[in-house]
Amino acid sequence: MNSFEQEIASALEATGTFTADAALKLLSVPPDTTHGNFTIPCFSLAKTMRKAPKIIAEELAAQVKLPSGLSKVEAVNGYLNFFIDRGFLAKSTLDEVSAKGLEYGHAASNGKTVCIDFSSPNIGKELAFHHLRSTMIGNSLSRIYKAAGYKVERINHLGDWGTAFGKLIVMYLRENRPTDQETLDSLTVKELNILYASFSKISKENPGMEDEARAAFTKLEQGDEFYRKLWLAFRAATLKELMRIYDMMGVGFDHYTGESFFEDKIPAILDELREKNLMIKSQDLDVVMLDEFDLNPCLIRKSDGSTLYATRDLAAACYRKAEYNFDKCLYVVDLGQALHFKQVFHVLKKMGREWYKDMYHIPFGVILQMVDGKWEKGKTRTGTASLLRDVIDAAQKKILEFIDAKNPELENKELIAREIGISALTFNDLKNDRVKDVRFDWDAVMSFEGDTGPYVQNAHVRLCSILKKAGYTAALADVDYAQLTDDAAYELIKVLAKKGGKILAACEQDQPSVLAQYALEIAETAHKFIHEDRVLGSAEEKSRLFLVQCAQVVLENVLDLLGLFPIRQM
Ligand code: ARG
């Protein structure tokens, strides 16, 4: 609705009383629209204008030329109130929705590129439930940035390098498992999980094994062919399962450039750090000091020559800048890694990479689950964390029970149940400020009432089923906008008109929750409209059907921007 505000401001400027900027500053949008959709309180003007606020408002009301789209202006007790013309709003909004379809509210290309590093799990083991957060926040942000006009590079910075692989190698060989290629090719991530767990258990009694694992990783880093063959097999087995889950969740990436990818790009970084005299020895380590930024030193290299997580992130950042020339680079990673990213960004600054300013850590809180009456954070290593695939299966099962009770004949009900289940998990993750921890309570998350995924899905299903029952698509030519000016229709149209602004706000704040809350707003006003204004069989059927169709299209796209499946029937 920005343009209304702009037009009111220019109309006021034309009265010669104040500038458009000053008018915009005064202008507000009252939540209750009985006294207008926009209002200018004239009290602060009284002093400079040497007149009573009531008089100022009255004079302005008489002078101002009403911009198109507004139906009246009124002076009430020192307030200048503007009313939107409901028919005009209906026409201008719905005609545009109908012309642009799913892309209504999207911005034109801004010529900018954003890299979004998300999901990026450590592989060699299965995805845990907590991986849902980075995966779904990042997935949604990548869709939101695209809709806001950016070119998006979706990057999965797999943790496919590091001591964890040393552990797997040690354990695999300790159990004397066959190492012929055929056996290696048929490895599954489940077996790796078991190996990993065995390592944790056995190494407790054999402390030497940790050293063995580190040595094994160093050997791998140095290019040992046999170890490399094992590593490749472990990596492939995990990737296969990873892709299966991503497919199921509707998540995709443009690049799977994991940590191992940067091995051969690290020497150049080390050379540069040395040349610029940034690296010093501290105990056994090569580090970059960051005292001047009040940060602990950034660890670059261990005494045995092996590199660290931060080193690989330095190489990855430089690679991304060179390869994609990004305007922004986002890291969707939990809050616990805040220090790591500060260190990496500041080392880049010391290296003279001015674009370090364009790197952003996008943190989020943890998922808390109820364990013995207390909210707790699950841990993969202690085995209390649930696997993501188990949570998805359980969600699907819950929704399927619901479908079996209400609509057992539904075609494809397994798939639909899974999509609603995944959407429910996702919505729960996205609905609040991402930095907050997420309390995960099964019954609340899967409920069809309240601030939930199933609730917004259901609103979309209801819109779709009205359209389906009508048996035809509403045509622009049949619409009488005067029939869309009652309160329920007007409230819904006002909400639909906000789409573009919501997309931009979600993008500027890196907050999918802005769109999640917006989806709830659409669902609520759409439910209310359907409830109050009978669509099928009414005298206004064709006009109302057109509004239903526009609401459906807007909601479908908002669900899609959140990474929820826009289900059509349930
Ligand atoms: N693999 C890391 C982890 O699981 C997250 C990687 C995030 N991305 C990055 N470029 N550091 O903790």
Coordinates of C-alpha atoms and ligand atoms in Angstrom, one line a residue:
M1 CA 0.0 0.0 0.0
N2 CA 3.1 2.2 -0.2
S3 CA 1.9 4.1 -3.2
F4 CA -1.2 5.4 -1.4
E5 CA 1.0 6.8 1.3
Q6 CA 3.2 8.4 -1.3
E7 CA 0.3 9.9 -3.1
I8 CA -1.2 11.4 0.0
A9 CA 2.1 12.9 0.9
S10 CA 2.4 14.6 -2.6
A11 CA -1.2 15.8 -2.4
L12 CA -0.4 17.4 1.0
E13 CA 2.8 19.0 -0.4
A14 CA 0.7 20.5 -3.1
T15 CA -1.3 22.4 -0.5
G16 CA 2.0 24.3 0.3
T17 CA 1.7 23.5 4.0
F18 CA 4.6 21.1 4.3
T19 CA 7.0 18.9 2.3
A20 CA 6.0 15.3 1.2
D21 CA 8.8 14.0 3.5
A22 CA 7.3 15.8 6.5
A23 CA 3.9 14.5 5.6
L24 CA 5.2 10.9 5.3
K25 CA 6.8 11.2 8.7
L26 CA 3.5 12.2 10.3
L27 CA 1.4 9.7 8.3
S28 CA 0.3 6.6 10.2
V29 CA -1.9 3.5 9.5
P30 CA -4.3 3.0 12.3
P31 CA -5.1 -0.7 13.1
D32 CA -8.8 0.1 13.4
T33 CA -10.0 1.6 10.1
T34 CA -13.3 3.0 11.2
H35 CA -11.7 6.5 11.2
G36 CA -9.8 6.0 8.0
N37 CA -7.0 3.9 6.5
F38 CA -4.4 6.7 6.9
T39 CA -4.3 9.5 9.3
I40 CA -2.2 12.6 9.9
P41 CA -2.3 13.9 13.5
C42 CA -1.9 17.7 13.3
F43 CA -0.9 18.3 16.9
S44 CA 2.8 18.7 16.3
L45 CA 2.1 21.3 13.7
A46 CA 0.2 23.7 16.0
K47 CA 3.3 25.4 17.4
T48 CA 4.9 26.3 14.1
M49 CA 1.7 27.1 12.3
R50 CA 0.3 29.1 15.3
K51 CA -3.1 27.5 14.9
A52 CA -5.2 25.0 16.8
P53 CA -4.7 21.4 15.5
K54 CA -8.5 21.2 14.8
I55 CA -8.3 24.2 12.5
I56 CA -5.2 22.9 10.7
A57 CA -6.9 19.6 10.0
E58 CA -10.1 21.3 8.8
E59 CA -8.2 23.7 6.5
L60 CA -6.1 20.8 5.1
A61 CA -9.2 18.7 4.5
A62 CA -10.7 21.6 2.5
Q63 CA -7.5 22.3 0.4
V64 CA -6.2 18.8 -0.3
K65 CA -7.0 17.3 -3.7
L66 CA -8.0 13.7 -3.1
P67 CA -5.6 11.2 -5.0
S68 CA -7.3 8.6 -7.1
G69 CA -8.1 5.4 -5.1
L70 CA -9.2 7.3 -2.0
S71 CA -12.8 7.9 -1.4
K72 CA -12.9 10.7 1.1
V73 CA -10.9 12.9 3.5
E74 CA -12.2 14.0 6.8
A75 CA -11.1 16.2 9.7
V76 CA -11.9 14.9 13.1
N77 CA -10.6 16.6 16.3
G78 CA -7.2 17.5 15.0
Y79 CA -6.8 14.4 12.8
L80 CA -6.8 14.4 9.1
N81 CA -8.2 11.0 8.0
F82 CA -8.1 9.4 4.5
F83 CA -10.3 6.6 3.4
I84 CA -9.4 4.1 0.7
D85 CA -12.0 3.5 -2.0
R86 CA -12.7 -0.2 -1.5
G87 CA -13.8 -0.8 -5.1
F88 CA -10.6 0.9 -6.4
L89 CA -8.4 -1.2 -4.0
A90 CA -10.2 -4.4 -5.1
K91 CA -9.7 -3.6 -8.8
S92 CA -6.1 -2.4 -8.6
T93 CA -5.0 -5.3 -6.4
L94 CA -6.9 -8.2 -8.0
D95 CA -6.2 -7.2 -11.6
E96 CA -2.6 -7.3 -10.8
V97 CA -2.7 -10.6 -9.0
S98 CA -4.6 -12.0 -11.9
A99 CA -2.0 -10.6 -14.4
K100 CA 1.1 -11.7 -12.5
G101 CA -0.1 -14.9 -11.0
L102 CA 2.3 -16.6 -8.6
E103 CA 4.8 -13.9 -9.2
Y104 CA 2.5 -11.1 -8.0
G105 CA 4.5 -9.0 -5.5
H106 CA 7.9 -10.3 -6.7
A107 CA 10.5 -7.6 -7.4
A108 CA 12.2 -7.2 -10.8
S109 CA 15.8 -8.3 -11.0
N110 CA 18.1 -6.0 -9.1
G111 CA 21.2 -7.4 -10.8
K112 CA 22.6 -8.6 -7.5
T113 CA 23.9 -12.0 -6.4
V114 CA 23.6 -13.6 -3.0
C115 CA 25.3 -16.8 -1.9
I116 CA 23.4 -18.7 0.7
D117 CA 25.3 -21.4 2.6
F118 CA 22.8 -23.6 4.3
S119 CA 22.1 -27.0 5.7
S120 CA 25.8 -27.9 5.3
P121 CA 25.7 -30.9 7.6
N122 CA 28.7 -32.9 8.8
I123 CA 28.4 -36.1 6.8
G124 CA 29.5 -39.6 7.7
K125 CA 26.4 -39.8 9.8
E126 CA 22.7 -39.2 9.2
L127 CA 20.8 -35.9 9.4
A128 CA 19.6 -35.2 12.9
F129 CA 16.4 -33.4 13.7
H130 CA 18.2 -30.2 14.5
H131 CA 19.5 -30.1 10.8
L132 CA 15.9 -29.1 9.9
R133 CA 16.6 -25.6 11.1
S134 CA 19.4 -24.5 8.8
T135 CA 17.9 -26.5 6.0
M136 CA 14.5 -25.0 6.1
I137 CA 15.5 -21.4 7.0
G138 CA 18.1 -21.4 4.3
N139 CA 15.7 -23.0 1.8
S140 CA 13.1 -20.3 2.5
L141 CA 15.6 -17.5 2.4
S142 CA 16.8 -18.7 -1.0
R143 CA 13.3 -18.5 -2.3
I144 CA 12.6 -15.1 -0.7
Y145 CA 15.8 -13.6 -2.1
K146 CA 14.9 -14.8 -5.5
A147 CA 11.4 -13.2 -5.2
A148 CA 13.1 -10.0 -4.0
G149 CA 15.1 -9.8 -7.3
Y150 CA 18.4 -11.4 -6.5
K151 CA 20.3 -14.1 -8.3
V152 CA 20.7 -16.8 -5.7
E153 CA 23.6 -19.4 -5.4
R154 CA 22.5 -22.1 -3.0
I155 CA 25.5 -23.7 -1.5
N156 CA 25.8 -26.8 0.6
H157 CA 29.2 -26.6 2.4
L158 CA 29.2 -30.2 3.4
G159 CA 31.3 -31.2 6.4
D160 CA 33.0 -33.9 4.4
W161 CA 36.5 -33.5 5.7
G162 CA 37.9 -33.7 9.3
T163 CA 38.7 -36.1 12.1
A164 CA 35.2 -37.7 12.0
F165 CA 36.4 -39.5 8.8
G166 CA 39.6 -40.6 10.7
K167 CA 37.3 -42.2 13.2
L168 CA 35.3 -44.0 10.6
I169 CA 38.4 -45.3 8.9
V170 CA 39.9 -46.5 12.2
M171 CA 36.7 -48.3 13.2
Y172 CA 36.1 -49.8 9.8
L173 CA 39.6 -51.3 9.7
R174 CA 39.5 -52.4 13.4
E175 CA 36.4 -54.4 12.6
N176 CA 38.2 -56.0 9.6
R177 CA 35.5 -55.1 7.2
P178 CA 36.0 -56.0 3.5
T179 CA 37.5 -53.2 1.5
D180 CA 36.8 -54.4 -2.1
Q181 CA 35.1 -51.8 -4.2
E182 CA 31.9 -53.7 -4.5
T183 CA 31.4 -53.9 -0.7
L184 CA 32.4 -50.2 -0.4
D185 CA 29.9 -49.2 -3.0
S186 CA 27.1 -50.9 -1.2
L187 CA 27.8 -49.3 2.2
T188 CA 24.8 -47.5 3.8
V189 CA 24.7 -44.5 6.1
K190 CA 23.1 -46.7 8.7
E191 CA 26.2 -48.9 8.9
L192 CA 28.3 -45.7 9.2
N193 CA 26.1 -44.5 12.0
I194 CA 26.7 -47.8 13.8
L195 CA 30.5 -47.5 13.2
Y196 CA 30.5 -44.0 14.5
A197 CA 28.6 -45.0 17.7
S198 CA 30.9 -48.0 18.2
F199 CA 33.9 -45.7 17.9
S200 CA 32.6 -43.4 20.6
K201 CA 31.9 -46.3 22.9
I202 CA 35.1 -48.3 22.4
S203 CA 37.4 -45.2 22.4
K204 CA 36.2 -44.4 25.9
E205 CA 38.1 -47.4 27.2
N206 CA 40.9 -47.1 24.6
P207 CA 42.0 -43.4 24.8
G208 CA 44.7 -44.1 22.2
M209 CA 42.0 -44.4 19.5
E210 CA 41.4 -40.7 19.4
D211 CA 45.0 -40.2 18.4
E212 CA 44.8 -43.0 15.9
A213 CA 41.8 -41.2 14.3
R214 CA 43.7 -37.9 14.1
A215 CA 46.6 -39.7 12.5
A216 CA 44.3 -41.5 10.1
F217 CA 42.8 -38.1 9.0
T218 CA 46.3 -36.6 8.6
K219 CA 47.2 -39.5 6.4
L220 CA 44.0 -38.9 4.4
E221 CA 44.9 -35.2 4.1
Q222 CA 48.4 -36.2 2.8
G223 CA 46.7 -38.1 0.0
D224 CA 47.0 -41.7 1.0
E225 CA 45.3 -43.7 -1.8
F226 CA 43.7 -46.4 0.3
Y227 CA 42.3 -44.1 2.9
R228 CA 41.0 -41.9 0.1
K229 CA 39.2 -44.8 -1.4
L230 CA 37.5 -45.5 2.0
W231 CA 36.7 -41.8 2.5
L232 CA 35.1 -41.6 -1.0
A233 CA 32.9 -44.6 -0.2
F234 CA 31.8 -43.1 3.2
R235 CA 31.0 -39.8 1.5
A236 CA 29.0 -41.4 -1.3
A237 CA 27.0 -43.5 1.1
T238 CA 26.0 -40.5 3.1
L239 CA 25.3 -38.3 0.1
K240 CA 22.9 -40.8 -1.2
E241 CA 20.8 -40.7 1.9
L242 CA 21.1 -37.0 2.2
M243 CA 19.8 -36.5 -1.4
R244 CA 16.9 -38.8 -0.6
I245 CA 15.9 -36.6 2.4
Y246 CA 16.4 -33.3 0.5
D247 CA 14.2 -34.6 -2.4
M248 CA 11.5 -35.6 0.1
M249 CA 11.6 -32.1 1.6
G250 CA 11.7 -30.3 -1.7
V251 CA 15.0 -28.7 -1.0
G252 CA 17.7 -28.2 -3.7
F253 CA 21.2 -26.8 -4.0
D254 CA 23.2 -25.3 -6.9
H255 CA 26.5 -26.4 -5.4
Y256 CA 27.7 -29.2 -3.2
T257 CA 31.1 -27.7 -2.6
G258 CA 32.0 -29.3 0.8
E259 CA 35.1 -28.7 2.9
S260 CA 37.1 -31.3 1.0
F261 CA 36.6 -29.3 -2.1
F262 CA 38.8 -26.6 -0.7
E263 CA 41.8 -28.7 0.2
D264 CA 43.8 -27.7 -2.9
K265 CA 42.8 -24.0 -2.5
I266 CA 44.2 -23.7 1.0
P267 CA 47.9 -23.4 0.2
A268 CA 47.2 -20.1 -1.6
I269 CA 45.5 -18.8 1.5
L270 CA 48.4 -19.9 3.7
D271 CA 50.9 -18.2 1.4
E272 CA 48.9 -15.0 1.5
L273 CA 48.6 -15.0 5.3
R274 CA 52.4 -15.5 5.5
E275 CA 53.2 -12.9 2.9
K276 CA 51.1 -10.3 4.7
N277 CA 52.7 -11.3 8.0
L278 CA 49.4 -12.2 9.5
M279 CA 50.2 -15.6 10.8
I280 CA 52.1 -16.2 14.0
K281 CA 53.0 -19.3 16.0
S282 CA 51.2 -19.8 19.3
Q283 CA 52.1 -22.9 21.1
D284 CA 51.8 -25.6 18.5
L285 CA 49.5 -23.7 16.2
D286 CA 49.6 -21.2 13.4
V287 CA 47.1 -18.5 14.3
V288 CA 45.9 -15.0 13.2
M289 CA 45.7 -12.7 16.1
L290 CA 42.5 -10.7 16.4
D291 CA 43.1 -8.7 19.6
E292 CA 42.2 -5.4 18.0
F293 CA 38.7 -6.7 17.4
D294 CA 38.4 -8.1 20.9
L295 CA 38.3 -11.6 19.5
N296 CA 40.3 -14.8 20.3
P297 CA 43.0 -15.8 17.8
C298 CA 41.7 -17.6 14.7
L299 CA 43.3 -21.1 14.5
I300 CA 44.7 -21.7 11.0
R301 CA 46.9 -24.8 11.1
K302 CA 48.0 -27.5 13.6
S303 CA 51.6 -28.5 14.2
D304 CA 51.2 -31.7 12.1
G305 CA 50.3 -29.4 9.2
S306 CA 46.6 -30.3 9.1
T307 CA 44.2 -27.4 8.6
L308 CA 41.1 -26.4 10.4
Y309 CA 37.5 -25.5 9.9
A310 CA 38.2 -21.8 9.8
T311 CA 41.0 -22.3 7.2
R312 CA 38.6 -24.0 4.9
D313 CA 36.0 -21.3 5.4
L314 CA 38.6 -18.7 4.4
A315 CA 39.3 -20.6 1.3
A316 CA 35.6 -21.0 0.6
A317 CA 34.8 -17.3 1.0
C318 CA 37.6 -16.3 -1.4
Y319 CA 36.5 -18.9 -3.8
R320 CA 32.8 -17.8 -3.7
K321 CA 33.8 -14.1 -4.2
A322 CA 35.9 -15.1 -7.3
E323 CA 33.4 -17.5 -8.7
Y324 CA 30.1 -15.7 -8.1
N325 CA 31.1 -12.2 -7.4
F326 CA 28.4 -12.0 -4.7
D327 CA 27.0 -8.8 -3.3
K328 CA 26.1 -10.7 -0.2
C329 CA 27.1 -14.0 1.3
L330 CA 24.9 -15.5 4.0
Y331 CA 25.8 -18.3 6.4
V332 CA 22.7 -19.9 7.9
V333 CA 24.3 -21.6 10.9
D334 CA 23.3 -22.0 14.5
L335 CA 24.0 -19.3 17.0
G336 CA 26.7 -21.4 18.6
Q337 CA 29.0 -20.6 15.8
A338 CA 28.8 -16.8 16.1
L339 CA 32.4 -16.5 17.2
H340 CA 33.7 -18.7 14.4
F341 CA 32.1 -16.4 11.8
K342 CA 33.3 -13.2 13.5
Q343 CA 36.8 -14.6 13.4
V344 CA 36.6 -15.7 9.7
F345 CA 35.2 -12.3 8.6
H346 CA 37.8 -10.4 10.6
V347 CA 40.7 -12.4 9.2
L348 CA 39.4 -11.6 5.7
K349 CA 39.3 -7.9 6.7
K350 CA 43.0 -8.2 7.8
M351 CA 43.8 -9.8 4.5
G352 CA 42.4 -6.7 2.8
R353 CA 39.3 -8.2 1.4
E354 CA 37.0 -5.2 1.5
W355 CA 34.0 -7.4 0.7
Y356 CA 34.2 -8.9 4.2
K357 CA 31.5 -6.4 5.0
D358 CA 29.1 -8.3 2.7
M359 CA 29.3 -11.5 4.7
Y360 CA 26.6 -12.2 7.2
H361 CA 26.1 -14.9 9.8
I362 CA 22.4 -15.7 9.9
P363 CA 22.1 -17.4 13.3
F364 CA 19.2 -19.3 14.7
G365 CA 18.3 -20.9 18.1
V366 CA 18.1 -24.6 18.9
I367 CA 15.2 -27.1 18.8
L368 CA 14.2 -28.0 22.3
Q369 CA 12.4 -31.3 23.0
M370 CA 10.7 -32.4 26.1
V371 CA 12.8 -35.1 27.9
D372 CA 11.6 -36.3 31.3
G373 CA 9.5 -33.1 31.9
K374 CA 12.2 -30.7 30.9
W375 CA 12.9 -28.8 27.6
E376 CA 16.2 -30.1 26.4
K377 CA 18.5 -29.8 23.4
G378 CA 19.2 -33.2 21.7
K379 CA 22.7 -34.3 21.0
T380 CA 23.7 -36.7 18.3
R381 CA 26.7 -38.0 20.1
T382 CA 24.8 -38.9 23.3
G383 CA 22.2 -40.5 21.2
T384 CA 19.3 -38.5 22.5
A385 CA 18.8 -36.6 19.3
S386 CA 16.2 -38.0 16.9
L387 CA 17.1 -38.6 13.3
L388 CA 15.4 -36.3 10.9
R389 CA 14.0 -39.2 8.8
D390 CA 12.4 -40.7 11.9
V391 CA 10.7 -37.4 12.8
I392 CA 9.5 -37.0 9.2
D393 CA 8.1 -40.6 9.3
A394 CA 6.3 -39.9 12.6
A395 CA 4.9 -36.7 11.3
Q396 CA 3.6 -38.5 8.2
K397 CA 2.0 -41.2 10.4
K398 CA 0.2 -38.6 12.5
I399 CA -1.3 -36.8 9.5
L400 CA -2.2 -40.1 7.8
E401 CA -4.2 -41.1 10.9
F402 CA -6.1 -37.8 10.5
I403 CA -6.8 -38.4 6.8
D404 CA -7.9 -42.0 7.4
A405 CA -10.4 -40.7 9.9
K406 CA -11.8 -37.9 7.7
N407 CA -11.2 -38.8 4.1
P408 CA -10.0 -42.4 3.8
E409 CA -10.6 -42.5 0.0
L410 CA -8.2 -39.7 -0.7
E411 CA -5.9 -40.6 -3.6
N412 CA -2.1 -40.5 -3.0
K413 CA -2.8 -40.1 0.7
E414 CA 0.6 -41.4 1.8
L415 CA 2.4 -38.7 -0.2
I416 CA 0.0 -36.0 0.8
A417 CA 0.3 -37.0 4.4
R418 CA 4.1 -36.8 4.2
E419 CA 4.0 -33.4 2.5
I420 CA 1.6 -32.0 5.1
G421 CA 3.8 -33.5 7.9
I422 CA 7.0 -32.0 6.5
S423 CA 5.2 -28.7 6.0
A424 CA 4.0 -28.8 9.6
L425 CA 7.5 -29.3 10.9
T426 CA 8.8 -26.6 8.7
F427 CA 6.1 -24.1 9.7
N428 CA 6.9 -24.6 13.3
D429 CA 10.5 -23.9 12.6
L430 CA 9.8 -20.7 10.6
K431 CA 6.9 -19.1 12.4
N432 CA 8.9 -17.2 15.0
D433 CA 12.0 -15.0 15.0
R434 CA 14.7 -17.5 13.9
V435 CA 17.1 -16.5 16.7
K436 CA 14.7 -17.9 19.3
D437 CA 14.9 -21.5 20.4
V438 CA 12.1 -23.6 19.1
R439 CA 10.0 -25.6 21.5
F440 CA 8.9 -28.8 19.8
D441 CA 5.6 -30.2 21.0
W442 CA 4.2 -32.9 18.7
D443 CA 0.5 -32.2 19.4
A444 CA 0.8 -28.4 18.9
V445 CA 2.9 -28.7 15.7
M446 CA 0.5 -31.2 14.0
S447 CA -2.7 -29.5 15.1
F448 CA -5.1 -28.1 12.4
E449 CA -5.9 -25.2 14.7
G450 CA -3.7 -22.4 15.9
D451 CA -0.5 -21.0 14.4
T452 CA 0.4 -24.2 12.5
G453 CA 1.3 -25.5 9.1
P454 CA -1.8 -27.7 8.9
Y455 CA -3.9 -24.6 9.6
V456 CA -2.5 -22.6 6.7
Q457 CA -2.5 -25.7 4.5
N458 CA -6.2 -26.2 5.2
A459 CA -7.0 -22.7 4.3
H460 CA -5.4 -23.3 0.9
V461 CA -7.2 -26.6 0.5
R462 CA -10.5 -24.8 1.2
L463 CA -9.9 -22.2 -1.5
C464 CA -8.9 -24.9 -4.0
S465 CA -11.9 -26.9 -3.3
I466 CA -14.3 -24.0 -3.8
L467 CA -12.6 -23.4 -7.2
K468 CA -12.9 -27.0 -8.1
K469 CA -16.5 -27.2 -7.1
A470 CA -17.3 -24.2 -9.2
G471 CA -15.9 -26.1 -12.1
Y472 CA -14.6 -23.1 -14.0
T473 CA -12.0 -20.5 -13.7
A474 CA -13.2 -17.0 -12.9
A475 CA -12.7 -14.6 -15.6
L476 CA -11.7 -11.0 -15.1
A477 CA -14.5 -9.8 -17.5
D478 CA -17.2 -11.3 -15.2
V479 CA -16.1 -9.4 -12.1
D480 CA -18.1 -6.5 -10.6
Y481 CA -15.7 -4.9 -8.1
A482 CA -18.5 -3.2 -6.3
Q483 CA -19.5 -6.7 -5.1
L484 CA -16.2 -7.0 -3.4
T485 CA -16.5 -4.0 -1.0
D486 CA -18.1 -5.6 2.1
D487 CA -16.0 -5.9 5.2
A488 CA -14.9 -9.6 4.8
A489 CA -13.9 -9.1 1.2
Y490 CA -12.2 -5.8 1.9
E491 CA -10.2 -7.2 4.8
L492 CA -9.0 -10.1 2.6
I493 CA -8.0 -7.9 -0.3
K494 CA -6.1 -5.5 2.0
V495 CA -4.1 -8.5 3.2
L496 CA -3.4 -9.7 -0.4
A497 CA -2.2 -6.2 -1.3
K498 CA 0.6 -6.4 1.2
K499 CA 2.4 -9.3 -0.4
G500 CA 5.2 -7.4 -2.1
G501 CA 6.0 -5.4 1.0
K502 CA 6.1 -8.6 3.1
I503 CA 8.6 -10.3 0.7
L504 CA 10.9 -7.3 0.9
A505 CA 10.7 -7.1 4.6
A506 CA 11.4 -10.8 5.0
C507 CA 14.4 -10.4 2.7
E508 CA 15.8 -7.2 4.4
Q509 CA 15.5 -8.8 7.9
D510 CA 16.5 -12.3 6.8
Q511 CA 13.4 -13.5 8.6
P512 CA 11.1 -16.1 7.0
S513 CA 8.9 -15.6 10.0
V514 CA 7.6 -12.4 8.4
L515 CA 6.1 -14.5 5.6
A516 CA 5.0 -17.2 8.0
Q517 CA 3.0 -14.7 10.0
Y518 CA 1.7 -13.3 6.7
A519 CA 0.5 -16.8 5.7
L520 CA -1.5 -16.9 8.9
E521 CA -3.0 -13.5 8.2
I522 CA -4.1 -14.7 4.7
A523 CA -5.5 -17.9 6.1
E524 CA -7.5 -16.1 8.7
T525 CA -9.0 -13.5 6.5
A526 CA -9.7 -16.1 3.8
H527 CA -11.5 -18.3 6.3
K528 CA -13.5 -15.4 7.4
F529 CA -14.4 -14.3 3.9
I530 CA -15.5 -17.9 3.0
H531 CA -17.5 -18.1 6.2
E532 CA -19.2 -14.7 5.9
D533 CA -19.7 -14.3 2.2
R534 CA -21.3 -17.3 0.6
V535 CA -19.5 -17.9 -2.7
L536 CA -21.2 -20.7 -4.7
G537 CA -24.8 -20.1 -5.6
S538 CA -24.8 -16.5 -4.5
A539 CA -25.7 -13.5 -6.6
E540 CA -22.1 -12.4 -6.4
E541 CA -20.7 -15.8 -7.3
K542 CA -18.6 -14.7 -10.2
S543 CA -17.0 -11.8 -8.4
R544 CA -16.4 -13.7 -5.2
L545 CA -15.0 -16.7 -7.1
F546 CA -12.5 -14.3 -8.6
L547 CA -11.4 -13.2 -5.2
V548 CA -11.1 -16.8 -4.0
Q549 CA -8.9 -17.5 -7.0
C550 CA -6.7 -14.5 -6.3
A551 CA -6.4 -15.4 -2.6
Q552 CA -5.5 -19.0 -3.5
V553 CA -2.7 -17.9 -5.9
V554 CA -1.2 -15.5 -3.3
L555 CA -1.4 -18.1 -0.6
E556 CA 0.1 -20.8 -2.8
N557 CA 3.1 -18.6 -3.6
V558 CA 3.6 -17.6 0.0
L559 CA 3.6 -21.3 1.1
D560 CA 6.1 -22.0 -1.7
L561 CA 8.3 -19.1 -0.5
L562 CA 8.3 -20.7 2.9
G563 CA 9.2 -24.1 1.5
L564 CA 5.9 -25.6 2.4
F565 CA 4.0 -27.9 0.0
P566 CA 0.9 -26.1 -1.4
I567 CA -1.4 -29.0 -1.0
R568 CA -4.7 -28.9 -3.0
Q569 CA -6.7 -31.6 -1.2
M570 CA -6.5 -33.4 2.1
Ligands
ARG1 N1 29.3 -28.4 8.9 C1 29.1 -27.4 9.9 C2 28.4 -27.9 11.1 O1 27.6 -28.9 11.0 C3 28.3 -26.2 9.4 C4 28.9 -25.5 8.2 C5 28.4 -24.2 8.0 N2 29.0 -23.5 6.9 C6 30.2 -23.0 6.8 N3 30.6 -22.4 5.8 N4 31.0 -23.0 7.9 O2 28.5 -27.4 12.2

